[in-house]
CSV table of C-alpha atoms in Angstrom, one decimal:
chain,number,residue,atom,x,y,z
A,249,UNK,CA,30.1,-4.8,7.0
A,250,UNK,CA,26.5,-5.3,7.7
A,251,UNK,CA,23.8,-6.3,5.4
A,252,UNK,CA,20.2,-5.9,7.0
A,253,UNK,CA,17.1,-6.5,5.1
A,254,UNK,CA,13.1,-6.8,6.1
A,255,UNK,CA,10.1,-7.6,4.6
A,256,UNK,CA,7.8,-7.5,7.8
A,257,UNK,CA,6.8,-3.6,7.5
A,258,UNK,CA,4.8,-3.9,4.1
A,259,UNK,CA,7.9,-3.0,2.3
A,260,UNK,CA,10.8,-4.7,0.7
A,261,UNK,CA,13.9,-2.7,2.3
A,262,UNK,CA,18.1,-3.5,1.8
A,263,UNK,CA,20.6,-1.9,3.4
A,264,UNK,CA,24.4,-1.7,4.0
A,265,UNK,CA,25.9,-0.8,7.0
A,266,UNK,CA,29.6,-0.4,8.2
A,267,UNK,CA,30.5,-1.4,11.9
A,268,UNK,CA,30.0,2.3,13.1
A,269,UNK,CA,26.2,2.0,11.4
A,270,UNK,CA,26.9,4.1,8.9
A,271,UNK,CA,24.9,3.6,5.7
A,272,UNK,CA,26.8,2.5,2.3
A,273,UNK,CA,23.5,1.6,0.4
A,274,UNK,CA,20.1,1.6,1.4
A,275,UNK,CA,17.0,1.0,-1.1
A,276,UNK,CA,13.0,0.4,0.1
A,277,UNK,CA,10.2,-0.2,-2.4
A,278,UNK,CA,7.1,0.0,-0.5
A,279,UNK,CA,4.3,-2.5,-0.6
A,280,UNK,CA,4.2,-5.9,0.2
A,281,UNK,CA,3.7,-7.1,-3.4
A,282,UNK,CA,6.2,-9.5,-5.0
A,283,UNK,CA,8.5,-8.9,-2.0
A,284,UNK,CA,10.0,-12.8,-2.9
A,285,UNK,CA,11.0,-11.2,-6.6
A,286,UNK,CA,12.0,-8.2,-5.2
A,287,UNK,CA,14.6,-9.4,-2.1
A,288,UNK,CA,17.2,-11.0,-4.5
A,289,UNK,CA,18.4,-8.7,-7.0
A,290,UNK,CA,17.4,-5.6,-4.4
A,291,UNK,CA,20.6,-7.2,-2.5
A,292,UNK,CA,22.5,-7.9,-5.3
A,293,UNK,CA,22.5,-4.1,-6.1
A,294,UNK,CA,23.0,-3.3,-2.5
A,295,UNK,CA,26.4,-5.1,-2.6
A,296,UNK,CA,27.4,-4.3,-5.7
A,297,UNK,CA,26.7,-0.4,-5.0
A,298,UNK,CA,28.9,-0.7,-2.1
A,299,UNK,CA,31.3,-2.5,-4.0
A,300,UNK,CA,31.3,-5.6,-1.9
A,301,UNK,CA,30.5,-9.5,-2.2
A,302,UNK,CA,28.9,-11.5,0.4
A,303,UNK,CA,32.2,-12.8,1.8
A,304,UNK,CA,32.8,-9.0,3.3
A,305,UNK,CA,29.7,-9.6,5.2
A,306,UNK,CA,30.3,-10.2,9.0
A,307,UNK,CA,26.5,-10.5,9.7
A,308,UNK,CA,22.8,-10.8,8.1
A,309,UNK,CA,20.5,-8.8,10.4
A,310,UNK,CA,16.6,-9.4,9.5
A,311,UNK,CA,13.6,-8.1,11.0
A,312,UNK,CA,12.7,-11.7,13.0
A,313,UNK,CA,8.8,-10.6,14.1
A,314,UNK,CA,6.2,-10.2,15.5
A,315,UNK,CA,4.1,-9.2,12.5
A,316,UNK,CA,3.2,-10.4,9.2
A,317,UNK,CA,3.7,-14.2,8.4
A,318,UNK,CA,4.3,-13.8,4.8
A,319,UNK,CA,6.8,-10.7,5.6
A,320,UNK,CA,8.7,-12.9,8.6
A,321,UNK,CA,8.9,-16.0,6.7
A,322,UNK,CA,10.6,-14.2,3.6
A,323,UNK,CA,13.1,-12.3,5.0
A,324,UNK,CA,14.3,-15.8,7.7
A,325,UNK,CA,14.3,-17.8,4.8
A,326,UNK,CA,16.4,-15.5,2.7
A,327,UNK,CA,19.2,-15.0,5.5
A,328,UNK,CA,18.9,-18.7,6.3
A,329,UNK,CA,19.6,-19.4,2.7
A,330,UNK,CA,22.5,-16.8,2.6
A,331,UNK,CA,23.7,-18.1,5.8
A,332,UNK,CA,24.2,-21.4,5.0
A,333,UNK,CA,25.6,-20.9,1.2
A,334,UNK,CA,28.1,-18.0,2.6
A,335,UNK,CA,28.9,-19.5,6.3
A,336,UNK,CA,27.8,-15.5,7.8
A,337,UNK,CA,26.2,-14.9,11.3
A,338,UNK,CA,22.6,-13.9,11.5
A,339,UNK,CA,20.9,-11.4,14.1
A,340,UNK,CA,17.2,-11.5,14.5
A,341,UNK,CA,16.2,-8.1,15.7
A,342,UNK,CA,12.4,-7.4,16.9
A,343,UNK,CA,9.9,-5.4,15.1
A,344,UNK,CA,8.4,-3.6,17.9
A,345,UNK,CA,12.1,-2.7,19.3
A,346,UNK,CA,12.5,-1.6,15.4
A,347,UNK,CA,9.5,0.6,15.9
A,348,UNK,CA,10.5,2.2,19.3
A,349,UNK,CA,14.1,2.7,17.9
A,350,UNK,CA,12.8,4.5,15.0
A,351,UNK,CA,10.5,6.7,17.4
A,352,UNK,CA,13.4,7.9,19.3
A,353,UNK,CA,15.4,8.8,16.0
A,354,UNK,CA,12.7,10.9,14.8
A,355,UNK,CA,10.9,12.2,18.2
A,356,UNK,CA,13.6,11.9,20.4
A,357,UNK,CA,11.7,9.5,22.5
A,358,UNK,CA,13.3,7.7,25.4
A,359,UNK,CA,10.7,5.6,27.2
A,360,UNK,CA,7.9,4.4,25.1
A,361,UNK,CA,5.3,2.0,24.2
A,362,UNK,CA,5.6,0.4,21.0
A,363,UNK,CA,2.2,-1.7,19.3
A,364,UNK,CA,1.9,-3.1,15.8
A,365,UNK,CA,-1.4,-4.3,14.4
A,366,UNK,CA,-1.6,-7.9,14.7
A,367,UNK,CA,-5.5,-8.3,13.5
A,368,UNK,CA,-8.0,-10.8,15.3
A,369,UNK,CA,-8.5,-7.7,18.0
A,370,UNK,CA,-5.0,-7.8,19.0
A,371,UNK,CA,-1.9,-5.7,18.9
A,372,UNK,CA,1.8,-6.7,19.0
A,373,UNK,CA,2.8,-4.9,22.5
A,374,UNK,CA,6.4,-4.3,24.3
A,375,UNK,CA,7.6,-1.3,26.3
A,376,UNK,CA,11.3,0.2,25.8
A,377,UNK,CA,13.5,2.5,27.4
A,378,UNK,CA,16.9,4.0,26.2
A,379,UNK,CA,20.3,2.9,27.1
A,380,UNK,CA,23.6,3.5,25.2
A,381,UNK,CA,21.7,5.2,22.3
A,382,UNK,CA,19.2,1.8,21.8
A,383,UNK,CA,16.2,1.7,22.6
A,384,UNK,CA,16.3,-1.7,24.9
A,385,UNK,CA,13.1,-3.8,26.1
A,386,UNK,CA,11.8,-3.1,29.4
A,387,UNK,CA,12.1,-6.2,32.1
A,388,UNK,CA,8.1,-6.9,33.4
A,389,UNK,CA,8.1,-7.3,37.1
A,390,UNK,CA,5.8,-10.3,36.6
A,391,UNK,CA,8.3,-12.0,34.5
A,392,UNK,CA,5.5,-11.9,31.9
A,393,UNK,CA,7.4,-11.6,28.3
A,394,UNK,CA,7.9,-7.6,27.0
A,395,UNK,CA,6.9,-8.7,23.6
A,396,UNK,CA,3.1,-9.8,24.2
A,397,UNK,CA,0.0,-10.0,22.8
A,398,UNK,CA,-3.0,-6.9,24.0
A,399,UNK,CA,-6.5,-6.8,23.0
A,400,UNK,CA,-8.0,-4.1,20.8
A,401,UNK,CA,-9.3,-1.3,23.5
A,402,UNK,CA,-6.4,-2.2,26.2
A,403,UNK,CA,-4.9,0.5,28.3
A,404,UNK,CA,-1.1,1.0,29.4
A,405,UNK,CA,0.1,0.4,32.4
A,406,UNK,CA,1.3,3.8,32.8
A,407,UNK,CA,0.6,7.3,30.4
A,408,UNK,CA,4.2,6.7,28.2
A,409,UNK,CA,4.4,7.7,24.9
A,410,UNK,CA,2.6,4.7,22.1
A,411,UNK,CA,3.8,4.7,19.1
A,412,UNK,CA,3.3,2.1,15.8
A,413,UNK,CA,-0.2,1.4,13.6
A,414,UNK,CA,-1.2,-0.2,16.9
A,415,UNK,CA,-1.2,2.9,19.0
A,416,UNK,CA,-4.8,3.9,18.1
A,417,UNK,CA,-6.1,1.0,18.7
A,418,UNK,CA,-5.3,0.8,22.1
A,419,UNK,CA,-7.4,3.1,25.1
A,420,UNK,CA,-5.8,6.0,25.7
A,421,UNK,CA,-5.1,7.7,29.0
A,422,UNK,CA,-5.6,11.6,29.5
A,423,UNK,CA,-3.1,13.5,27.4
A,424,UNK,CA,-1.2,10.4,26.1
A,425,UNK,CA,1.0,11.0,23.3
A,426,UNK,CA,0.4,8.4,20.1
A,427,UNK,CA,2.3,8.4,17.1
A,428,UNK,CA,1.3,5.9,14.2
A,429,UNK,CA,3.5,6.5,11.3
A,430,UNK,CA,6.4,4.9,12.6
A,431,UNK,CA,7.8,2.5,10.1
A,432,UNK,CA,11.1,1.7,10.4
A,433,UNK,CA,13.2,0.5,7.6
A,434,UNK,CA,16.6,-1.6,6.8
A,435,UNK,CA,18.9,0.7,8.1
A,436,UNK,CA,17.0,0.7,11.5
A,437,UNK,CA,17.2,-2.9,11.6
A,438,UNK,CA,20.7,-3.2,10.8
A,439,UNK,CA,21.9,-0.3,13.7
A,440,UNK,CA,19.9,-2.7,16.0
A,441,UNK,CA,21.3,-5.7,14.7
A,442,UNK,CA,25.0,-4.5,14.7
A,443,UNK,CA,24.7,-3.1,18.6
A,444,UNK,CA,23.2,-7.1,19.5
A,445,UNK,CA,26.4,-8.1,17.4
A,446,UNK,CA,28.5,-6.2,19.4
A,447,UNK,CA,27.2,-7.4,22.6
A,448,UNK,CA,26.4,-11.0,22.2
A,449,UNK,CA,27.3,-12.3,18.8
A,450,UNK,CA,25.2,-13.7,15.9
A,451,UNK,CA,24.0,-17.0,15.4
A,452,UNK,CA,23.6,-20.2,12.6
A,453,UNK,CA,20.6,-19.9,10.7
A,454,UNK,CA,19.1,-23.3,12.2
A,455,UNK,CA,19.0,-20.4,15.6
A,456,UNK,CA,18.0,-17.8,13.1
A,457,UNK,CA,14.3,-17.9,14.3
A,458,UNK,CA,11.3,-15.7,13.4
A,459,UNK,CA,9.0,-14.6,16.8
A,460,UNK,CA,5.4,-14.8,15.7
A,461,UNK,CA,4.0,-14.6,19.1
A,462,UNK,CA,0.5,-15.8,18.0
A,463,UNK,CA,1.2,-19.7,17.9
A,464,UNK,CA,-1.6,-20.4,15.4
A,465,UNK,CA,-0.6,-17.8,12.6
A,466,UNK,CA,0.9,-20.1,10.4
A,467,UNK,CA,-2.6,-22.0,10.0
A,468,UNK,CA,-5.5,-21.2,7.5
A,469,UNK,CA,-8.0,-19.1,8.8
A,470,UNK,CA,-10.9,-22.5,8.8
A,471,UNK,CA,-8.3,-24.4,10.7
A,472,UNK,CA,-8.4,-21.2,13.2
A,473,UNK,CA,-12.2,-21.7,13.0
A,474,UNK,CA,-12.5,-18.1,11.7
A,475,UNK,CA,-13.9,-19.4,8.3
């Protein structure tokens, strides 16, 4: 059994998954509000639903970033927590794969763009393609890292498919097929987190790391010099 949670989409999302991905429980309040209340007992009645305790849980999958501090530093900090307390495996799955995963569940999408709103004139930015039913990062032939940083008004490489609240804010080639309301939720991230399981194993919560790609994120915005 699986339990997968996120906080990094504006919403407060639990779910339960079995090995096959298969959904036991699954609850999402939206809105970012008192997401640090919320988390706790939401998982509580997400075990207790599916009639299991944390010592039936092989793994913690979280939504490890990019995207919003506040939303990555709740839902690391909670599986660290758990982690530690309960001796389970974490998986830190990617926001933006979350996103292109999502797309190709509801669009039937296989090779796509995926861009989240980062703010400052920037979007979160990483290209996917499907293999074995995931939606798996694209290797850059620069070697440059898939999961990147654009600026507002940048135009893809080649005229795939964008998808996330980032796709609009992006320049558009001819014809170019954008869809915004892509927000995945728990279950997403657990499906993702229990095919990385599979393959490569989980890891200790001191390794259970968010990705923030903008290095000064965690600082106020006069230390940034934007105040």
């Amino acid at each position: 059994m699986f339990l997968a949670m996120d906080t990094v989409f504006e919403q407060c999302s639990i779910a339960i998954l079995d090995a096959n991905g298969q959904v036991l429980s699954s609850h999402t309040e939206q809105g970012k509000r008192e997401q640090t209340q919320h988390i706790l007992p939401m998982i509580d009645a997400a075990l207790s639903e599916a009639k299991l305790n944390l010592a039936q849980i092989k793994a913690l999958v979280f939504n490890r970033g990019p995207g919003a501090f506040s939303g990555i530093r709740i839902n690391t900090a909670v599986v660290q927590a758990l982690s530690v307390a309960h001796d389970i495996p974490c998986v830190g799955v990617s926001s933006l794969q979350a996103i292109a995963q999502c797309a190709h569940q509801r669009y039937g999408l296989t090779q796509i763009y995926s861009a989240l709103d980062a703010r400052m004139q920037q979007v979160y930015f990483g290209q996917y393609a499907l293999i074995d039913h995931i939606m798996q990062p694209v290797v850059q032939e620069s070697g440059e890292d898939t999961e990147r940083l654009l600026d507002y008004g940048s135009q893809t490489a080649a005229n795939l498919p964008v998808v996330g609240n980032g796709a609009p804010l992006l320049k558009a080639h001819d014809e170019q097929v954008c869809h915004e309301e892509v927000w995945p939720d728990a279950v997403v991230i657990g499906q993702l987190g229990i095919a990385q399981f599979i393959q490569t194993g989980g890891s200790d919560a001191a390794n259970a790391l968010p990705k923030y790609l903008r290095n000064q994120a965690w600082k106020t915005l006069k230390e940034q010099g934007k105040a």
